[in-house]
Amino acid sequence: MKIHEVVKWPEPVLARVGESVTVFDAALKQLVDEMFDSMYAAQGIGLAAPQISLSKRICVIDVSFKKNPEEKIVLINPEIIDRKGKQVEEEGCLSLPEIREKVARAEWVKVRAQDASGAWFELEGEELLSRAIQHEIDHLDGVLFIDRLSRLKRDLVIRKMKKLIKNGEW
Ligand code: NI
């Protein structure tokens, strides 16, 4: 089992648009397994490849955190094809430790993606799963949840992170 290091803001890979996956081989399946292990090791419910310094359109989600194997989701080259409603809840990110802010998201989304074998499928999610899907797909586009805050809130968070970095606490 390989645990990948999760990089933090302001690592440039987090701001880059990930490349589409074109090869669906054994190495990809292994990477997906390693992403789940790395996500669980970091106590997260979602992880995107750019967070382990890999600029590719792959993310894993498990909002049950190991409790329900059926909730383990792999999204490769995902695309949100429909969205409805609005929810505003507190959100965090493994790449932004200690930062939690309320973020507006769609209440329900439908996503189209490929699995680790390359097969296309569609998935619907609401509430927390919808939030996780939107958050992780944002990572594949180089977007962090703080980019969805008001300018003022975002500036405050950035100031806080810079202070943590300066104090060697990041
Ligand atoms: Ni995140």
PDB file of C-alpha atoms and ligand atoms in Angstrom:
ATOM      1  CA  MET A   1       0.000   0.000   0.000  1.00  0.00           C
ATOM      2  CA  LYS A   2       1.390   3.357  -1.009  1.00  0.00           C
ATOM      3  CA  ILE A   3       0.267   6.509   0.755  1.00  0.00           C
ATOM      4  CA  HIS A   4       0.791   9.629  -1.340  1.00  0.00           C
ATOM      5  CA  GLU A   5       1.545  12.943   0.301  1.00  0.00           C
ATOM      6  CA  VAL A   6      -1.320  15.430   0.030  1.00  0.00           C
ATOM      7  CA  VAL A   7       0.016  18.811  -1.074  1.00  0.00           C
ATOM      8  CA  LYS A   8      -1.285  22.050   0.388  1.00  0.00           C
ATOM      9  CA  TRP A   9      -2.019  25.550  -0.878  1.00  0.00           C
ATOM     10  CA  PRO A  10      -0.206  27.341  -2.568  1.00  0.00           C
ATOM     11  CA  GLU A  11       1.304  24.372  -4.431  1.00  0.00           C
ATOM     12  CA  PRO A  12       0.960  25.363  -8.163  1.00  0.00           C
ATOM     13  CA  VAL A  13      -0.378  21.922  -9.194  1.00  0.00           C
ATOM     14  CA  LEU A  14      -3.569  22.738  -7.250  1.00  0.00           C
ATOM     15  CA  ALA A  15      -4.270  25.660  -9.588  1.00  0.00           C
ATOM     16  CA  ARG A  16      -3.650  23.730 -12.807  1.00  0.00           C
ATOM     17  CA  VAL A  17      -6.326  22.191 -15.056  1.00  0.00           C
ATOM     18  CA  GLY A  18      -5.849  18.415 -14.991  1.00  0.00           C
ATOM     19  CA  GLU A  19      -5.264  16.377 -18.142  1.00  0.00           C
ATOM     20  CA  SER A  20      -7.865  13.899 -19.355  1.00  0.00           C
ATOM     21  CA  VAL A  21      -7.113  10.227 -18.745  1.00  0.00           C
ATOM     22  CA  THR A  22      -6.753   8.245 -21.970  1.00  0.00           C
ATOM     23  CA  VAL A  23      -5.114   4.996 -20.817  1.00  0.00           C
ATOM     24  CA  PHE A  24      -7.163   2.644 -18.620  1.00  0.00           C
ATOM     25  CA  ASP A  25      -4.674   0.006 -17.527  1.00  0.00           C
ATOM     26  CA  ALA A  26      -3.549  -1.870 -14.402  1.00  0.00           C
ATOM     27  CA  ALA A  27      -1.414   1.095 -13.343  1.00  0.00           C
ATOM     28  CA  LEU A  28      -4.517   3.326 -13.288  1.00  0.00           C
ATOM     29  CA  LYS A  29      -6.418   0.804 -11.148  1.00  0.00           C
ATOM     30  CA  GLN A  30      -3.487   0.707  -8.736  1.00  0.00           C
ATOM     31  CA  LEU A  31      -3.354   4.500  -8.619  1.00  0.00           C
ATOM     32  CA  VAL A  32      -7.073   4.616  -7.773  1.00  0.00           C
ATOM     33  CA  ASP A  33      -6.514   2.129  -4.898  1.00  0.00           C
ATOM     34  CA  GLU A  34      -3.624   4.248  -3.654  1.00  0.00           C
ATOM     35  CA  MET A  35      -5.793   7.361  -3.841  1.00  0.00           C
ATOM     36  CA  PHE A  36      -8.430   5.726  -1.603  1.00  0.00           C
ATOM     37  CA  ASP A  37      -5.720   4.633   0.866  1.00  0.00           C
ATOM     38  CA  SER A  38      -4.175   8.115   0.836  1.00  0.00           C
ATOM     39  CA  MET A  39      -7.583   9.736   1.341  1.00  0.00           C
ATOM     40  CA  TYR A  40      -8.440   7.483   4.307  1.00  0.00           C
ATOM     41  CA  ALA A  41      -4.976   7.999   5.819  1.00  0.00           C
ATOM     42  CA  ALA A  42      -5.583  11.759   5.675  1.00  0.00           C
ATOM     43  CA  GLN A  43      -9.103  11.332   7.194  1.00  0.00           C
ATOM     44  CA  GLY A  44     -10.782  12.715   4.087  1.00  0.00           C
ATOM     45  CA  ILE A  45     -14.010  11.861   2.250  1.00  0.00           C
ATOM     46  CA  GLY A  46     -12.711  13.012  -1.138  1.00  0.00           C
ATOM     47  CA  LEU A  47      -9.376  13.287  -2.923  1.00  0.00           C
ATOM     48  CA  ALA A  48      -8.452  14.539  -6.380  1.00  0.00           C
ATOM     49  CA  ALA A  49      -5.276  13.577  -8.262  1.00  0.00           C
ATOM     50  CA  PRO A  50      -3.867  17.160  -8.314  1.00  0.00           C
ATOM     51  CA  GLN A  51      -3.788  16.943  -4.499  1.00  0.00           C
ATOM     52  CA  ILE A  52      -1.143  14.215  -4.802  1.00  0.00           C
ATOM     53  CA  SER A  53       0.775  16.277  -7.390  1.00  0.00           C
ATOM     54  CA  LEU A  54      -0.731  14.455 -10.347  1.00  0.00           C
ATOM     55  CA  SER A  55      -2.371  16.817 -12.830  1.00  0.00           C
ATOM     56  CA  LYS A  56      -4.971  14.313 -14.099  1.00  0.00           C
ATOM     57  CA  ARG A  57      -8.761  14.202 -14.147  1.00  0.00           C
ATOM     58  CA  ILE A  58      -9.241  11.536 -11.485  1.00  0.00           C
ATOM     59  CA  CYS A  59     -10.983  11.795  -8.130  1.00  0.00           C
ATOM     60  CA  VAL A  60     -12.202   9.420  -5.443  1.00  0.00           C
ATOM     61  CA  ILE A  61     -15.031   9.986  -2.957  1.00  0.00           C
ATOM     62  CA  ASP A  62     -16.409   8.034   0.005  1.00  0.00           C
ATOM     63  CA  VAL A  63     -18.833  10.125   2.049  1.00  0.00           C
ATOM     64  CA  SER A  64     -19.449   7.059   4.296  1.00  0.00           C
ATOM     65  CA  PHE A  65     -15.717   6.984   5.180  1.00  0.00           C
ATOM     66  CA  LYS A  66     -15.225   3.173   4.861  1.00  0.00           C
ATOM     67  CA  LYS A  67     -18.619   2.325   6.377  1.00  0.00           C
ATOM     68  CA  ASN A  68     -20.337   1.406   3.118  1.00  0.00           C
ATOM     69  CA  PRO A  69     -18.283  -0.093   0.245  1.00  0.00           C
ATOM     70  CA  GLU A  70     -21.105   0.864  -2.144  1.00  0.00           C
ATOM     71  CA  GLU A  71     -20.384   4.515  -1.497  1.00  0.00           C
ATOM     72  CA  LYS A  72     -16.812   4.283  -2.800  1.00  0.00           C
ATOM     73  CA  ILE A  73     -16.899   6.368  -5.964  1.00  0.00           C
ATOM     74  CA  VAL A  74     -14.244   6.772  -8.642  1.00  0.00           C
ATOM     75  CA  LEU A  75     -14.747   9.579 -11.151  1.00  0.00           C
ATOM     76  CA  ILE A  76     -12.431   9.737 -14.141  1.00  0.00           C
ATOM     77  CA  ASN A  77     -12.844  12.537 -16.704  1.00  0.00           C
ATOM     78  CA  PRO A  78     -16.037  13.594 -14.900  1.00  0.00           C
ATOM     79  CA  GLU A  79     -18.462  16.198 -16.138  1.00  0.00           C
ATOM     80  CA  ILE A  80     -21.460  17.652 -14.317  1.00  0.00           C
ATOM     81  CA  ILE A  81     -24.322  17.362 -16.792  1.00  0.00           C
ATOM     82  CA  ASP A  82     -27.192  18.626 -14.610  1.00  0.00           C
ATOM     83  CA  ARG A  83     -27.611  20.512 -11.350  1.00  0.00           C
ATOM     84  CA  LYS A  84     -30.530  21.656  -9.212  1.00  0.00           C
ATOM     85  CA  GLY A  85     -31.158  23.721  -6.111  1.00  0.00           C
ATOM     86  CA  LYS A  86     -28.781  25.319  -3.674  1.00  0.00           C
ATOM     87  CA  GLN A  87     -27.140  24.395  -0.361  1.00  0.00           C
ATOM     88  CA  VAL A  88     -24.843  26.491   1.786  1.00  0.00           C
ATOM     89  CA  GLU A  89     -22.752  24.405   4.196  1.00  0.00           C
ATOM     90  CA  GLU A  90     -19.357  24.482   5.814  1.00  0.00           C
ATOM     91  CA  GLU A  91     -16.628  22.931   3.718  1.00  0.00           C
ATOM     92  CA  GLY A  92     -13.046  21.860   4.280  1.00  0.00           C
ATOM     93  CA  CYS A  93     -10.252  20.479   2.107  1.00  0.00           C
ATOM     94  CA  LEU A  94      -7.218  18.268   2.787  1.00  0.00           C
ATOM     95  CA  SER A  95      -5.099  20.826   0.914  1.00  0.00           C
ATOM     96  CA  LEU A  96      -6.342  23.643   3.175  1.00  0.00           C
ATOM     97  CA  PRO A  97      -6.045  22.195   6.694  1.00  0.00           C
ATOM     98  CA  GLU A  98      -7.849  24.073   9.479  1.00  0.00           C
ATOM     99  CA  ILE A  99      -9.742  26.246   6.993  1.00  0.00           C
ATOM    100  CA  ARG A 100     -13.515  25.798   7.080  1.00  0.00           C
ATOM    101  CA  GLU A 101     -15.955  28.170   5.406  1.00  0.00           C
ATOM    102  CA  LYS A 102     -19.528  28.113   4.196  1.00  0.00           C
ATOM    103  CA  VAL A 103     -19.719  27.533   0.457  1.00  0.00           C
ATOM    104  CA  ALA A 104     -22.749  27.687  -1.819  1.00  0.00           C
ATOM    105  CA  ARG A 105     -23.188  24.583  -3.984  1.00  0.00           C
ATOM    106  CA  ALA A 106     -25.918  22.927  -6.009  1.00  0.00           C
ATOM    107  CA  GLU A 107     -28.140  20.724  -3.825  1.00  0.00           C
ATOM    108  CA  TRP A 108     -28.274  17.971  -6.459  1.00  0.00           C
ATOM    109  CA  VAL A 109     -26.025  17.108  -9.383  1.00  0.00           C
ATOM    110  CA  LYS A 110     -25.870  14.505 -12.106  1.00  0.00           C
ATOM    111  CA  VAL A 111     -22.392  13.592 -13.261  1.00  0.00           C
ATOM    112  CA  ARG A 112     -21.102  11.633 -16.234  1.00  0.00           C
ATOM    113  CA  ALA A 113     -17.727   9.961 -15.775  1.00  0.00           C
ATOM    114  CA  GLN A 114     -15.576   6.947 -16.618  1.00  0.00           C
ATOM    115  CA  ASP A 115     -14.670   4.217 -14.152  1.00  0.00           C
ATOM    116  CA  ALA A 116     -11.193   2.713 -13.770  1.00  0.00           C
ATOM    117  CA  SER A 117     -11.923   0.393 -16.726  1.00  0.00           C
ATOM    118  CA  GLY A 118     -12.889   3.298 -18.971  1.00  0.00           C
ATOM    119  CA  ALA A 119     -16.642   2.546 -18.968  1.00  0.00           C
ATOM    120  CA  TRP A 120     -18.880   5.617 -18.955  1.00  0.00           C
ATOM    121  CA  PHE A 121     -21.601   5.858 -16.309  1.00  0.00           C
ATOM    122  CA  GLU A 122     -23.915   8.448 -14.800  1.00  0.00           C
ATOM    123  CA  LEU A 123     -24.355   9.152 -11.121  1.00  0.00           C
ATOM    124  CA  GLU A 124     -26.698  11.393  -9.168  1.00  0.00           C
ATOM    125  CA  GLY A 125     -25.933  12.824  -5.768  1.00  0.00           C
ATOM    126  CA  GLU A 126     -27.613  15.140  -3.287  1.00  0.00           C
ATOM    127  CA  GLU A 127     -26.607  16.935  -0.101  1.00  0.00           C
ATOM    128  CA  LEU A 128     -23.106  15.887   1.079  1.00  0.00           C
ATOM    129  CA  LEU A 129     -22.425  13.643  -1.928  1.00  0.00           C
ATOM    130  CA  SER A 130     -23.417  16.447  -4.303  1.00  0.00           C
ATOM    131  CA  ARG A 131     -21.100  18.816  -2.420  1.00  0.00           C
ATOM    132  CA  ALA A 132     -18.218  16.319  -2.533  1.00  0.00           C
ATOM    133  CA  ILE A 133     -18.670  15.726  -6.275  1.00  0.00           C
ATOM    134  CA  GLN A 134     -18.626  19.470  -7.000  1.00  0.00           C
ATOM    135  CA  HIS A 135     -15.657  20.063  -4.692  1.00  0.00           C
ATOM    136  CA  GLU A 136     -13.561  17.259  -6.229  1.00  0.00           C
ATOM    137  CA  ILE A 137     -14.394  18.169  -9.838  1.00  0.00           C
ATOM    138  CA  ASP A 138     -13.385  21.749  -9.020  1.00  0.00           C
ATOM    139  CA  HIS A 139      -9.934  20.384  -8.069  1.00  0.00           C
ATOM    140  CA  LEU A 140      -9.619  18.907 -11.573  1.00  0.00           C
ATOM    141  CA  ASP A 141     -10.186  22.414 -12.946  1.00  0.00           C
ATOM    142  CA  GLY A 142      -7.630  24.001 -10.628  1.00  0.00           C
ATOM    143  CA  VAL A 143     -10.327  25.515  -8.409  1.00  0.00           C
ATOM    144  CA  LEU A 144     -10.251  25.406  -4.587  1.00  0.00           C
ATOM    145  CA  PHE A 145     -13.280  26.044  -2.388  1.00  0.00           C
ATOM    146  CA  ILE A 146     -11.776  29.340  -1.228  1.00  0.00           C
ATOM    147  CA  ASP A 147     -12.038  30.500  -4.858  1.00  0.00           C
ATOM    148  CA  ARG A 148     -15.835  30.278  -4.415  1.00  0.00           C
ATOM    149  CA  LEU A 149     -15.930  32.661  -1.449  1.00  0.00           C
ATOM    150  CA  SER A 150     -16.519  36.394  -1.597  1.00  0.00           C
ATOM    151  CA  ARG A 151     -13.410  38.432  -2.387  1.00  0.00           C
ATOM    152  CA  LEU A 152     -13.316  39.695   1.209  1.00  0.00           C
ATOM    153  CA  LYS A 153     -13.648  36.224   2.803  1.00  0.00           C
ATOM    154  CA  ARG A 154     -11.085  34.772   0.410  1.00  0.00           C
ATOM    155  CA  ASP A 155      -8.576  37.517   1.222  1.00  0.00           C
ATOM    156  CA  LEU A 156      -9.073  36.891   4.954  1.00  0.00           C
ATOM    157  CA  VAL A 157      -8.474  33.149   4.523  1.00  0.00           C
ATOM    158  CA  ILE A 158      -5.354  33.771   2.424  1.00  0.00           C
ATOM    159  CA  ARG A 159      -4.023  36.131   5.067  1.00  0.00           C
ATOM    160  CA  LYS A 160      -4.614  33.458   7.725  1.00  0.00           C
ATOM    161  CA  MET A 161      -2.816  30.794   5.655  1.00  0.00           C
ATOM    162  CA  LYS A 162       0.149  33.086   4.988  1.00  0.00           C
ATOM    163  CA  LYS A 163       0.424  33.693   8.712  1.00  0.00           C
ATOM    164  CA  LEU A 164       0.353  29.943   9.416  1.00  0.00           C
ATOM    165  CA  ILE A 165       3.060  29.395   6.779  1.00  0.00           C
ATOM    166  CA  LYS A 166       5.172  32.176   8.272  1.00  0.00           C
ATOM    167  CA  ASN A 167       4.863  30.620  11.728  1.00  0.00           C
ATOM    168  CA  GLY A 168       5.772  27.180  10.390  1.00  0.00           C
ATOM    169  CA  GLU A 169       2.322  25.836  11.315  1.00  0.00           C
ATOM    170  CA  TRP A 170       1.098  24.927   7.830  1.00  0.00           C
TER     171      TRP A 170
HETATM  172 NI    NI B   1     -10.328  19.540  -1.561  1.00  0.00          NI
END
